[in-house]
Every structure is written in C-alpha cells, then in structure tokens.
PDB file of C-alpha atoms in Angstrom:
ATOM      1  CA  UNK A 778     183.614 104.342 -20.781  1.00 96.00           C
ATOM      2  CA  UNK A 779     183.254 104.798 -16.658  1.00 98.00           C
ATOM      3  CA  UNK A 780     184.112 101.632 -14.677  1.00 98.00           C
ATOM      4  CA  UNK A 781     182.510 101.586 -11.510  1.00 98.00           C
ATOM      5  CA  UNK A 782     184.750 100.689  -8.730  1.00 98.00           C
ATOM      6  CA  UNK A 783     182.073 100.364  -6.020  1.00 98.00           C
ATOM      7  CA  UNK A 784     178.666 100.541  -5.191  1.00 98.00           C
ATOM      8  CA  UNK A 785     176.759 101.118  -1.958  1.00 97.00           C
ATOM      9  CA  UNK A 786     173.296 100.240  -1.222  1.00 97.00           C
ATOM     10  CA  UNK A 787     172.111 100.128  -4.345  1.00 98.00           C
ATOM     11  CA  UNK A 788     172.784 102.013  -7.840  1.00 98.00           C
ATOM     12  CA  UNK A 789     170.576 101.936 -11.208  1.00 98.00           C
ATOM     13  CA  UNK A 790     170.601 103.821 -14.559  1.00 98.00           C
ATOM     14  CA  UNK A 791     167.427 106.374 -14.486  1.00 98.00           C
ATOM     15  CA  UNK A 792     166.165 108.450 -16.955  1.00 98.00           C
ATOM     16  CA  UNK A 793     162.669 110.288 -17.194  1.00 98.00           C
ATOM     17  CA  UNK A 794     160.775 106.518 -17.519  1.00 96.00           C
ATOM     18  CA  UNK A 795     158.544 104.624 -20.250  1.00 93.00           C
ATOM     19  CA  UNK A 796     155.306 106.136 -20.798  1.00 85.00           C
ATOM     20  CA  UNK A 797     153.007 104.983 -23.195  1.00 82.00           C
ATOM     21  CA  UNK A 798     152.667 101.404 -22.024  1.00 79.00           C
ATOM     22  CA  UNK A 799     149.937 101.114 -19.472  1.00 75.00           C
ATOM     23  CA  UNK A 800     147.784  99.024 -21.843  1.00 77.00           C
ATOM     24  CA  UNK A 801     150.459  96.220 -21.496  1.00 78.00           C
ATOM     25  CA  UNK A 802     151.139  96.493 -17.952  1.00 80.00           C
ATOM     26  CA  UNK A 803     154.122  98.406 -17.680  1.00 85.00           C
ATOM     27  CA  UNK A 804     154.573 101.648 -15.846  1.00 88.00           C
ATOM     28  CA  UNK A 805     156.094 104.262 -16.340  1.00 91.00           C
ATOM     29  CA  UNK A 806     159.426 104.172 -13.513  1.00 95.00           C
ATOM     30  CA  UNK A 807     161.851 106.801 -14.697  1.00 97.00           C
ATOM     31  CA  UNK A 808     164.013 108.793 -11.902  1.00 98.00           C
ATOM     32  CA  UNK A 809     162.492 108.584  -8.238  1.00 98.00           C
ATOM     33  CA  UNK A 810     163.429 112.331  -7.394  1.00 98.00           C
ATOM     34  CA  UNK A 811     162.906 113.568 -11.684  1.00 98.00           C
ATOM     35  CA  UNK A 812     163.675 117.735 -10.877  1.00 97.00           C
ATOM     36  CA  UNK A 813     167.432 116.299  -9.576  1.00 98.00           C
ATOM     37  CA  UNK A 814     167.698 113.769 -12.514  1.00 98.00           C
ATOM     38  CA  UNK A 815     166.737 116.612 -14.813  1.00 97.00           C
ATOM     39  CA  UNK A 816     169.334 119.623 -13.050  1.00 97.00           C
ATOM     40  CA  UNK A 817     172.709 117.120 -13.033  1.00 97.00           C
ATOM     41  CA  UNK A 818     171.370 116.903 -17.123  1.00 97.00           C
ATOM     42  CA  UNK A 819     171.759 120.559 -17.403  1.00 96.00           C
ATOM     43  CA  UNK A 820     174.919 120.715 -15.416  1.00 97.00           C
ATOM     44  CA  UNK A 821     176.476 118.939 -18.141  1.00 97.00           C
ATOM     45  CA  UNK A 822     174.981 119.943 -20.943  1.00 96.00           C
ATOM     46  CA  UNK A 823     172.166 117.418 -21.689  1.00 96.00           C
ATOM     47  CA  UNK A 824     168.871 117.155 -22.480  1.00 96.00           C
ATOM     48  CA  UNK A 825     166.966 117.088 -19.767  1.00 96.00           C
ATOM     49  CA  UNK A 826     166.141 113.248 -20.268  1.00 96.00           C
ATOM     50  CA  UNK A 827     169.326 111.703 -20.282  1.00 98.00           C
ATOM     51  CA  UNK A 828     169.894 108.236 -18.246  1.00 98.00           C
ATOM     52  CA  UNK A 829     172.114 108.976 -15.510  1.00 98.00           C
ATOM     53  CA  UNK A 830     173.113 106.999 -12.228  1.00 98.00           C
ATOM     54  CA  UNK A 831     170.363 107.158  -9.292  1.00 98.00           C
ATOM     55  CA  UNK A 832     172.930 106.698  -6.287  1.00 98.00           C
ATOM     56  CA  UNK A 833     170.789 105.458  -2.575  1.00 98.00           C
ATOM     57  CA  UNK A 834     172.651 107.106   0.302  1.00 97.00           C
ATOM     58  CA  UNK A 835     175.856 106.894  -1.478  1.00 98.00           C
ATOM     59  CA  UNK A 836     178.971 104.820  -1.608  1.00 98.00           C
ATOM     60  CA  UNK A 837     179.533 105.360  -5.175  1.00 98.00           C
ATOM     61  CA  UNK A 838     182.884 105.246  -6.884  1.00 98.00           C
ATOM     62  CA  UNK A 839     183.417 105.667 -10.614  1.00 98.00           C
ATOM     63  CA  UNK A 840     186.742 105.674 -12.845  1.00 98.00           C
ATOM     64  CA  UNK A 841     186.855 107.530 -16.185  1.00 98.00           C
ATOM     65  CA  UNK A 842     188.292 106.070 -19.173  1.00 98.00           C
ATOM     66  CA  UNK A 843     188.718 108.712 -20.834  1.00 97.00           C
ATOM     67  CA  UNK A 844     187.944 112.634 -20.371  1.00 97.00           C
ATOM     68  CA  UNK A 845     184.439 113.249 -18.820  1.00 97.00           C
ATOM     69  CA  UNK A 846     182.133 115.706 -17.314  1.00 97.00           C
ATOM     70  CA  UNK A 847     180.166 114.615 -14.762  1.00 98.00           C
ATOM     71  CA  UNK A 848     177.513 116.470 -12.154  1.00 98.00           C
ATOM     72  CA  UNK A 849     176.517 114.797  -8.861  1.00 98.00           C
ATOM     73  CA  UNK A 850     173.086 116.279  -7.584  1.00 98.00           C
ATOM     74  CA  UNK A 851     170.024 114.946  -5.213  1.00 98.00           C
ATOM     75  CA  UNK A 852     170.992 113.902  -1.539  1.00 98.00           C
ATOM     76  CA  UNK A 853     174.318 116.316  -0.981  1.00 97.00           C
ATOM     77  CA  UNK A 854     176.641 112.468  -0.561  1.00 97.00           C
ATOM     78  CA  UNK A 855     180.627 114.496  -0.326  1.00 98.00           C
ATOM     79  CA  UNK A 856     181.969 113.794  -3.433  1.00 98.00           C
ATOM     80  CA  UNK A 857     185.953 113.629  -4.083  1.00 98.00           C
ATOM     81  CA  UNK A 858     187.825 113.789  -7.407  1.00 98.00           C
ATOM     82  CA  UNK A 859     191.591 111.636  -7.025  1.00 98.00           C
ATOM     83  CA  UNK A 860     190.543 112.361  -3.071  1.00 97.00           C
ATOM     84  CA  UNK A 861     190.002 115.740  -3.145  1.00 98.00           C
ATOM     85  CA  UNK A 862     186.515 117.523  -2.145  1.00 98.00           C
ATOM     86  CA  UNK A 863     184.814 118.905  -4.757  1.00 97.00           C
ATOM     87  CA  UNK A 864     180.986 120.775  -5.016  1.00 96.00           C
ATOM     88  CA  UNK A 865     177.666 119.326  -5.136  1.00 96.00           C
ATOM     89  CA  UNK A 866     175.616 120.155  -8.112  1.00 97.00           C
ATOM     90  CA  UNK A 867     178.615 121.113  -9.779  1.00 97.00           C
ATOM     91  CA  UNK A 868     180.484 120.842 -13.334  1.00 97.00           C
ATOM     92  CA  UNK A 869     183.555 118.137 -12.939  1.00 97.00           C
ATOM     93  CA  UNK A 870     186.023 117.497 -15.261  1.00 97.00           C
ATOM     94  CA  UNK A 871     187.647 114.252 -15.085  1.00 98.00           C
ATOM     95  CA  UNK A 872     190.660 113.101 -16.660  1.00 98.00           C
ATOM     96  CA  UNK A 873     191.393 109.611 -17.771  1.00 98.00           C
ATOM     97  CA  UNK A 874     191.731 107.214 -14.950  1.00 98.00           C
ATOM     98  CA  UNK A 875     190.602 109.703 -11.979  1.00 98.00           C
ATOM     99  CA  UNK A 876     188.206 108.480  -9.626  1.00 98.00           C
ATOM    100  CA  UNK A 877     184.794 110.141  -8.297  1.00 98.00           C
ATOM    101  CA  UNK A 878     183.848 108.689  -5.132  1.00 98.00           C
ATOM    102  CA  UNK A 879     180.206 109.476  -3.177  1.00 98.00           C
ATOM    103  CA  UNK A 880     180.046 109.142   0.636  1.00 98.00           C
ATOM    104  CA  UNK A 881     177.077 109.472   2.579  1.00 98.00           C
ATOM    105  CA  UNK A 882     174.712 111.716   2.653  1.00 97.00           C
ATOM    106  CA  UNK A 883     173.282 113.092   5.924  1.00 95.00           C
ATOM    107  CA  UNK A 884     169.985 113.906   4.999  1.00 96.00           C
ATOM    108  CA  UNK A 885     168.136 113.465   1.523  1.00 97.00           C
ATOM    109  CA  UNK A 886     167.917 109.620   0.322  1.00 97.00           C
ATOM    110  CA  UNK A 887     168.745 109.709  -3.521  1.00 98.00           C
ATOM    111  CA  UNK A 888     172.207 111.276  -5.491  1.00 98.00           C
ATOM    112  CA  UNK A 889     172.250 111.352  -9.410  1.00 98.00           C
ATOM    113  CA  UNK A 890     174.944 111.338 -11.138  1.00 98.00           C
ATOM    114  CA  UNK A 891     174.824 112.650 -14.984  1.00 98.00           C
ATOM    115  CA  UNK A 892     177.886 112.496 -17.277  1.00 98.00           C
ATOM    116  CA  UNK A 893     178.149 114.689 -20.189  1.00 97.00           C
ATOM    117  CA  UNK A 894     176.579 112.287 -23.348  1.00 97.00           C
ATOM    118  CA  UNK A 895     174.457 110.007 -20.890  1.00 98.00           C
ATOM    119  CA  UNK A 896     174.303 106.418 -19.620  1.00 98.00           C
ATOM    120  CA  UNK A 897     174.425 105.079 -22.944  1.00 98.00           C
ATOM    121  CA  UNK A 898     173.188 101.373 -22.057  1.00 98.00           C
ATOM    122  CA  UNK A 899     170.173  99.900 -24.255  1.00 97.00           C
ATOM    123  CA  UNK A 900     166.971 100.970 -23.929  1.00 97.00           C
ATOM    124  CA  UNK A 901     163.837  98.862 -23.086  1.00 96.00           C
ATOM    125  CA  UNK A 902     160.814 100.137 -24.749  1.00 94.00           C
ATOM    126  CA  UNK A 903     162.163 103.390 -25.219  1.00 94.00           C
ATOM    127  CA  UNK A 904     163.462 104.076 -21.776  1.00 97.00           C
ATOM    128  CA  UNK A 905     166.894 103.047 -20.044  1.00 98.00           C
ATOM    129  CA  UNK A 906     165.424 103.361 -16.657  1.00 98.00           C
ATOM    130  CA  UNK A 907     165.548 100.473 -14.641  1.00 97.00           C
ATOM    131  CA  UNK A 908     162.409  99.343 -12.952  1.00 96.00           C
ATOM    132  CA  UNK A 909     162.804  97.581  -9.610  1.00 96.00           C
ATOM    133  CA  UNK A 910     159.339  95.887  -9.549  1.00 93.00           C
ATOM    134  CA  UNK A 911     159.162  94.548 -13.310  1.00 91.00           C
ATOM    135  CA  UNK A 912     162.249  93.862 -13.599  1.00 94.00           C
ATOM    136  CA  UNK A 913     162.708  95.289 -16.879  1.00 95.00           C
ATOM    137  CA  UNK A 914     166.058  97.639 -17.562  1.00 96.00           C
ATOM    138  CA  UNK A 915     169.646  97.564 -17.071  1.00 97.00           C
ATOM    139  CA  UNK A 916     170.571  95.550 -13.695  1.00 98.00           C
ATOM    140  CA  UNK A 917     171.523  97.699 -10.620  1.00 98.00           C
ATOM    141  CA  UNK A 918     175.036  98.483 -11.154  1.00 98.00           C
ATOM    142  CA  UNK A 919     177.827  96.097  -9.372  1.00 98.00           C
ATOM    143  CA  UNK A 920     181.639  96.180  -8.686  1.00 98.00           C
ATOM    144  CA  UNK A 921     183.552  96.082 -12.200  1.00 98.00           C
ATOM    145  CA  UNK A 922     180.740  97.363 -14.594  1.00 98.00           C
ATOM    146  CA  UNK A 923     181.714  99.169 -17.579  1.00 98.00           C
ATOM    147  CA  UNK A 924     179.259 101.812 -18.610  1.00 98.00           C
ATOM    148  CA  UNK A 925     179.286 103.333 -22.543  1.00 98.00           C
ATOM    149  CA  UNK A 926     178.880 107.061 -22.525  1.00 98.00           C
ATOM    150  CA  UNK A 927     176.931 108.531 -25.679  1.00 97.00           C
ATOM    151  CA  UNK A 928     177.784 111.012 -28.040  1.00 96.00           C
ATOM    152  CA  UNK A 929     178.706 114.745 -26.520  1.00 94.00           C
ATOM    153  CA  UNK A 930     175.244 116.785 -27.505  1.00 93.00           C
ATOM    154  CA  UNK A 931     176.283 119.832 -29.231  1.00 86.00           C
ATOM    155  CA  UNK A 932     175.196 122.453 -26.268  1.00 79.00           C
ATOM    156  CA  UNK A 933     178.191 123.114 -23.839  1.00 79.00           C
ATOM    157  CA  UNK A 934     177.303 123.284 -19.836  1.00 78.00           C
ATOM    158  CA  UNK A 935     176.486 127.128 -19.159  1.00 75.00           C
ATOM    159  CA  UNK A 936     176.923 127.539 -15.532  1.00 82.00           C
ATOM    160  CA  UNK A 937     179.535 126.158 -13.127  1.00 85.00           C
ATOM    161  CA  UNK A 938     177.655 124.918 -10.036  1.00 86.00           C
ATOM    162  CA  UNK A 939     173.375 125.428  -9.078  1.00 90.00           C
ATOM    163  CA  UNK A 940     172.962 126.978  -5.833  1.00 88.00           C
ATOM    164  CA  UNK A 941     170.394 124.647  -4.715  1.00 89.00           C
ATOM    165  CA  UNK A 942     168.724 124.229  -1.223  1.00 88.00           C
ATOM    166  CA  UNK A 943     169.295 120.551   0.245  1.00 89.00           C
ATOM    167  CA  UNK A 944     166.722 118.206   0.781  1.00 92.00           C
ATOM    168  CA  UNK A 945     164.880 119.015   4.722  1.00 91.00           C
ATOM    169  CA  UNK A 946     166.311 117.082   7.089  1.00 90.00           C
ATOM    170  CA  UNK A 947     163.248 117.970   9.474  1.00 95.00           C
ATOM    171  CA  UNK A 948     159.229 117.651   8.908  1.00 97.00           C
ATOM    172  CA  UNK A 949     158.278 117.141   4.819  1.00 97.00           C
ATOM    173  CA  UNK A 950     155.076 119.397   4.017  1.00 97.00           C
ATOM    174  CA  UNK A 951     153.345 117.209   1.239  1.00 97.00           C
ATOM    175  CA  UNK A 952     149.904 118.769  -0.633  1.00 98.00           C
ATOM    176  CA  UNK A 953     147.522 116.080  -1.412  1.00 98.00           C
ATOM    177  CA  UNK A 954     143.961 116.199  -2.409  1.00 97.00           C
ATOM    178  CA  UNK A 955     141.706 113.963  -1.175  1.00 97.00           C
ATOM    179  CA  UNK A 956     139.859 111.193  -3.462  1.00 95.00           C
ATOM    180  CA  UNK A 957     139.057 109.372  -5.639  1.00 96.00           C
ATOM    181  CA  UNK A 958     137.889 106.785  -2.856  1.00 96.00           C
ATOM    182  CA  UNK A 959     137.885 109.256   0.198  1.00 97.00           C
ATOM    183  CA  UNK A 960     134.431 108.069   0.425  1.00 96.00           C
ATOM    184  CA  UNK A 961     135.528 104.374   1.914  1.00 96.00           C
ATOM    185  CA  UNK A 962     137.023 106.207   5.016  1.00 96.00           C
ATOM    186  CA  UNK A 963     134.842 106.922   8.223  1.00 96.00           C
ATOM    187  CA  UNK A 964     136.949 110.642   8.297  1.00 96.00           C
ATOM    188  CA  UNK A 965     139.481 110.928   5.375  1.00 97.00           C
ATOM    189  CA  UNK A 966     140.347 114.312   6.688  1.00 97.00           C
ATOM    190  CA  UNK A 967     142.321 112.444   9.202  1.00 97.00           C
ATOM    191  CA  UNK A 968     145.096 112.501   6.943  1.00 97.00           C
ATOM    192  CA  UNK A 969     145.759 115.824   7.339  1.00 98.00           C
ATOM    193  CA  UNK A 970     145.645 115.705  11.154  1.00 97.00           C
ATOM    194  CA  UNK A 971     148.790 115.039  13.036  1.00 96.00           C
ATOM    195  CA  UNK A 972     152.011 113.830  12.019  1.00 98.00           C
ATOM    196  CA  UNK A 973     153.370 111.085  10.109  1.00 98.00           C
ATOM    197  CA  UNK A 974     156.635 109.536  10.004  1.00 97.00           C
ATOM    198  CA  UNK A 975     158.548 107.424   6.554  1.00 98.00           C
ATOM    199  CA  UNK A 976     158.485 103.860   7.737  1.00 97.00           C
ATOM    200  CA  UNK A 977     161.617 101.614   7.374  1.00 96.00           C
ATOM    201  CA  UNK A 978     159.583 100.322   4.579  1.00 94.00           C
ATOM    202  CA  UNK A 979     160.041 102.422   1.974  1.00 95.00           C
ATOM    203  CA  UNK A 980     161.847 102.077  -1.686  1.00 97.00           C
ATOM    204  CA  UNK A 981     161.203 102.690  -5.477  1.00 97.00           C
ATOM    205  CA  UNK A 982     157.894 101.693  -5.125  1.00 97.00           C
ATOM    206  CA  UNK A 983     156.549 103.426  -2.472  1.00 97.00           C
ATOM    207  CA  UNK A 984     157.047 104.882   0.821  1.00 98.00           C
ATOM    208  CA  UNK A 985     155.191 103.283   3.473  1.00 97.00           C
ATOM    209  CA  UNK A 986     153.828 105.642   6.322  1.00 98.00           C
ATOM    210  CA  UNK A 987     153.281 105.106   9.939  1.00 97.00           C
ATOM    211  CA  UNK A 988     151.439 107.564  12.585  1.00 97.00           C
ATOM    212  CA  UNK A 989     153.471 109.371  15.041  1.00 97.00           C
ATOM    213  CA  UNK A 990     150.253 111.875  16.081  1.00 97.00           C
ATOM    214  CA  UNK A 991     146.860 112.051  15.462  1.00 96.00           C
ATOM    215  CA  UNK A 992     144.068 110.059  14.666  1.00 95.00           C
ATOM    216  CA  UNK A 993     144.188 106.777  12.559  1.00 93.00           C
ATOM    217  CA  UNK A 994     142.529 106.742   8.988  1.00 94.00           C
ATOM    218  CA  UNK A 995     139.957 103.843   9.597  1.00 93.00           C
ATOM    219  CA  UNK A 996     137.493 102.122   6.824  1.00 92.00           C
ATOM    220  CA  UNK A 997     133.591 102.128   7.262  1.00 91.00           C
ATOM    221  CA  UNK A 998     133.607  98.647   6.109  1.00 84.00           C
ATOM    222  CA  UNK A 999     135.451  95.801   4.967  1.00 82.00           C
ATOM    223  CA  UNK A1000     134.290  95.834   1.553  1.00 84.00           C
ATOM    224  CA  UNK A1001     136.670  95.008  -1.494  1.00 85.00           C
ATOM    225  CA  UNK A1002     137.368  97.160  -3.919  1.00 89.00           C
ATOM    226  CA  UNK A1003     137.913  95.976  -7.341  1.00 91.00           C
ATOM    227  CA  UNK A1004     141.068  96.503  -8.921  1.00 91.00           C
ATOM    228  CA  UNK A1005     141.809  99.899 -10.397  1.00 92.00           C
ATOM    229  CA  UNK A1006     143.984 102.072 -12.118  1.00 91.00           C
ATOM    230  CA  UNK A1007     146.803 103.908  -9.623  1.00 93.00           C
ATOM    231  CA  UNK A1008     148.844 106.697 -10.474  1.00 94.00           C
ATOM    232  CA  UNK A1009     152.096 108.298  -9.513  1.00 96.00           C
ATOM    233  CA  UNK A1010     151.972 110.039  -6.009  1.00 97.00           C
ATOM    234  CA  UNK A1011     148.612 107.888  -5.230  1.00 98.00           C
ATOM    235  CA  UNK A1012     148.187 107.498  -1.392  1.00 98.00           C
ATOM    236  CA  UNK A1013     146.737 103.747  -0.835  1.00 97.00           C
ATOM    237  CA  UNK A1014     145.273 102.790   2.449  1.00 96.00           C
ATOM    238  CA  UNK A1015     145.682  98.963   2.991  1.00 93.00           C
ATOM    239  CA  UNK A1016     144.111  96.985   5.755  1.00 90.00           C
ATOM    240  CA  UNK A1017     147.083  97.968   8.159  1.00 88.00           C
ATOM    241  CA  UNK A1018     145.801 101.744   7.820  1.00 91.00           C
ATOM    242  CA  UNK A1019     149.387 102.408   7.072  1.00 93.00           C
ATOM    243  CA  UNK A1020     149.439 104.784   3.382  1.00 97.00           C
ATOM    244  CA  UNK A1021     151.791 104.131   0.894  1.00 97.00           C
ATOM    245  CA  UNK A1022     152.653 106.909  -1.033  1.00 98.00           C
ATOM    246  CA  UNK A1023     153.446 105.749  -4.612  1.00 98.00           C
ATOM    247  CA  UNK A1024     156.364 106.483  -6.252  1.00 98.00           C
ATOM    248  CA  UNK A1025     158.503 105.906  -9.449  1.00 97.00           C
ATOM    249  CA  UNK A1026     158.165 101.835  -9.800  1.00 97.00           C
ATOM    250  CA  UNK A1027     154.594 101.641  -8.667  1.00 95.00           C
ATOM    251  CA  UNK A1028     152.294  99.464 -10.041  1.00 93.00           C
ATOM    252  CA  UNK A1029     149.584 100.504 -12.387  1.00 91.00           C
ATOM    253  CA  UNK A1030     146.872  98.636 -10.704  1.00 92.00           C
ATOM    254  CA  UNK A1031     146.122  98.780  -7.470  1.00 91.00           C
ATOM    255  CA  UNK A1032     143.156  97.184  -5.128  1.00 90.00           C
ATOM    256  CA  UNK A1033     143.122  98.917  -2.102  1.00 94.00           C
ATOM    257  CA  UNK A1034     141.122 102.292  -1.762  1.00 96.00           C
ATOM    258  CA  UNK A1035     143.298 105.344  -2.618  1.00 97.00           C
ATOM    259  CA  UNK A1036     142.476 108.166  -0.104  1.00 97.00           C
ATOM    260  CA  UNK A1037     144.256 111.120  -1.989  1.00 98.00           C
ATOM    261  CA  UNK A1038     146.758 112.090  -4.598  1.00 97.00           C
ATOM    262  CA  UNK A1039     149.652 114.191  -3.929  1.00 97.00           C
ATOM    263  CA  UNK A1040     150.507 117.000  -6.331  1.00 97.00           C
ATOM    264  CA  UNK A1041     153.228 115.923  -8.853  1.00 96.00           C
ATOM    265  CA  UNK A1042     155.559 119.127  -7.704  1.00 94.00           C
ATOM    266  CA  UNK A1043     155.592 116.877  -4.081  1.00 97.00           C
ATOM    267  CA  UNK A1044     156.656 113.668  -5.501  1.00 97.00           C
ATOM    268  CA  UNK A1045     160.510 114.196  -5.446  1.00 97.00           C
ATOM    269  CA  UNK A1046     160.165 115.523  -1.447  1.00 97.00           C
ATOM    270  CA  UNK A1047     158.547 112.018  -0.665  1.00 98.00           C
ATOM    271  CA  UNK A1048     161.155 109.951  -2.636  1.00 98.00           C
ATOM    272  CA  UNK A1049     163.759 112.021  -1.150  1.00 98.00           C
ATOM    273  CA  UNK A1050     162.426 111.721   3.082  1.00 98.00           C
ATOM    274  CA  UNK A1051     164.703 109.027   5.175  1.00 97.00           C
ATOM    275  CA  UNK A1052     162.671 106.539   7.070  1.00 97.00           C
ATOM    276  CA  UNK A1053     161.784 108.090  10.865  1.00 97.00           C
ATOM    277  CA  UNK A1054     161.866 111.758   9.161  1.00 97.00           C
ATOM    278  CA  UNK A1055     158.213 113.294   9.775  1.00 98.00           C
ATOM    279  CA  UNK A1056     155.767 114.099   6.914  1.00 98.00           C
ATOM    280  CA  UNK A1057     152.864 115.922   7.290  1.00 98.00           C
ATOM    281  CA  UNK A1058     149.942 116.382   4.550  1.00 98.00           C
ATOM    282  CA  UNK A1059     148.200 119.655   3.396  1.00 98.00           C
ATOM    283  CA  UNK A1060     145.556 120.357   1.680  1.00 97.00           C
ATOM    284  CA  UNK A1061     146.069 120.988  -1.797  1.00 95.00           C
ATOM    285  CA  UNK A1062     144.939 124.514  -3.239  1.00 84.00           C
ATOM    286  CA  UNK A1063     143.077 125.086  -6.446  1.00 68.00           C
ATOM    287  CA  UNK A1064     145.458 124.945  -9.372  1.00 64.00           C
ATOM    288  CA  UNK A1065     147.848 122.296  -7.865  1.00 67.00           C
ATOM    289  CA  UNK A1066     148.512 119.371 -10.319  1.00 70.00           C
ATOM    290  CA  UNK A1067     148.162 115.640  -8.666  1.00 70.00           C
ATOM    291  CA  UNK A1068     150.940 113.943  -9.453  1.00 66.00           C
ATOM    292  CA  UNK A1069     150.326 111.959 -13.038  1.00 56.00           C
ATOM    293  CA  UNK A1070     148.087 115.090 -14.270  1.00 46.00           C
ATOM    294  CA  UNK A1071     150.940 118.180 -14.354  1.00 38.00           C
TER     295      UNK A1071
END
C-alpha cells in the first residue's frame, strides 16, 4: 500500500484512458501528457499502460508500506526520499515507511508518478483513469488515502534514470492542420500568424488560448453549427475567438466550428505549457498524424 500524506493542487490516478465508448458518451481521458505516463511505466518495469499518479505542479507526498519502486517523470517537481534529493525520471527504491515528497516544478505543468505493479484501484469500463468532466474514476487523491499496488509484472526495470529534455519553459511550437471547418473563418490562416499565449483557463479539458500578436481569427457569419463529433487535440473557436485546444477529458461532442487539429505527437507539449507561456502554431507537413488518427 502507499498512503499519501499530502496533496497539492490537485492529484488523480491516470492510465492510457477508455476507448471504445464514444457511442455512449464517454471519452476516452487517459493521462494528459501520455509519452511521460508511458516512460515512469518503463522506469519501473511496467507495461506501458499502467495507472499511475498525474501530480499538477506538485506538492505530492507519499509513504510506502512496504518496499516499492517508484519513478517520478513529466514537469521536473524536486523530489526527496526521507529528505534527501534524489533524480527525476529515475528508479527509487523505497523502504517501508520512507516518504517521497514532490515540490514545485518551475516550468512544465504535469509530474507522474508510476510505482512498480501500478495504481491498483478499480477500473471503470476498463480504464482507472479518472475523468474530470464525467466524473467517472477514482476521486482526485486527498490527505490520508491508501492506494493498493498490483502484482510486480515479471520484467525487472532495465535502466537506472532516462536522460530526458525538460518541458520548454519559453515559446511551444505546436503543428496543426487546418480543418475540418476552416471554411467558417474569414482567414483561418490567421492561426498561424503571431503569437499566442495559455490562458489562466486551462485544465484537463482543454487549454484555452488568448492572442498576444497578430491578427484575430474572426467568423464570416454567425451561423450555428450543429453539434459534431470532436477529437483529441481539436482546436475549437467559440464566439470569444479565443481556441481551446482539446485535451485528455474533452468532450466528444462539440458545437462550435473546429479550425484545425493538432498532430497527436503535439498533444503532451500543450498539456504540459503553464498559463502566460507563448504557443505558436505551424503548419503541419505531409505525414504528420492529427491527434486521434496516429
């Protein structure tokens, strides 16, 4: 078992989501930042898929129980074992009754957490992922929780730390093609123009833009478009002419026009930019996935 001793912002159980249930109105939520979820997995010797703790900013602290292996990767929060400093994206071996503790991160948004075995809470409809919008899933994680760990998977962890780049604390470069309702826009090109910035209003569900430079995207008309299906990484234009990029908790269905798709390899930059850091959009190439088609 792992006991958490204290949360920070906010802390849920991710894995790599539900698909498979879009005909009854649930998507697919899963991990916001998935290549992190799936690298603390390895770390420790799991499959890929394995629920683990999706940490915002930081302010973690969890006691083991017994002996454990955990990986912390994502946003670089400092992470201490019993106080004392140990590596980011690393293999940790904890004893029974020592403590790993997050702090903050300074740039990136999102930490994971994996322990060797997994987050082994019950799953809903196949997935233990929590999903902030539905509702469905384990609750966020609060003071005195006592988290199962499953069964150790038979592979052993193979390297001892992942020399991995941190998340850009500077301007985000984000591919997108344009459609499938570019057409509603007097110059959808606009988007790649100038500079964005991540608003304040940003979570699971999407990150909300707002214009720092260049020109606005503006409708032709006020028409309404009927709802449709959205996908992951689906750039929405609402009345404000502030896009939403959509991210793990979207919803399926969406009824404002949807300027462009970003390609799924971008996804885990947007979920991982800090509101006020810049973002701005290229064109996607030929042979770049959107994300929701990789």
């Amino acid at each position: 078992m792992i006991v958490v001793e204290q949360v920070g912002p906010l802390a849920t159980i991710q894995d790599l989501g539900r698909p498979g249930w879009f005909d009854s109105g649930v998507g697919p939520s899963g991990a916001a930042d998935r290549s992190s979820l799936r690298l603390a997995n390895r770390l420790v010797g799991n499959p890929e898929g394995h629920a683990a703790i999706e940490v915002l900013l930081g302010g973690l602290a969890l006691r083991a129980e017994e002996h454990a292996t955990f990986a912390v990767t994502g946003a670089p929060a400092p992470a201490t074992v019993d106080g004392t400093p140990v590596g980011h994206a690393s293999v940790l071996e904890l004893e029974a009754g020592q403590v790993l503790r997050l702090g903050y991160a300074s740039v990136g948004l999102r930490s994971y957490v994996a322990v060797r075995g997994g987050v082994d809470v019950p799953p809903v409809l196949g997935s233990r992922s929590r999903d902030t919008m539905s509702g469905l899933g384990p609750e966020p994680l609060a003071k005195r929780d006592r988290l199962p760990i499953g069964p150790s998977p038979r592979t052993l962890p193979t390297v001892e730390f992942a020399p991995v780049a941190e998340p850009p604390a500077d301007l985000v470069a984000v591919h997108a093609m344009l459609g499938p309702r570019d057409d509603w826009f007097t110059d959808a090109a606009a988007l790649f123009d100038g500079v964005w910035e991540i608003s304040t209003d940003t979570d699971r569900i999407g990150a909300r833009l707002d214009r720092r430079t260049g020109p606005p995207l503006t409708r032709k008309d006020k028409a309404e478009l009927p709802t449709e299906g959205v996908t992951l990484g689906s750039i929405q234009v609402p009345p404000s002419g502030q896009p939403v990029v959509f991210l793990a908790d979207h919803p399926i269905t969406g009824g404002y026009p949807v300027v462009a798709v970003i390609i799924d390899a971008d996804v885990d930059a947007v979920a991982q930019a800090r509101p006020g850091q810049p973002v701005r959009f290229v064109r996607a190439v030929s042979g770049q996935d959107p994300a929701g088609h990789a």
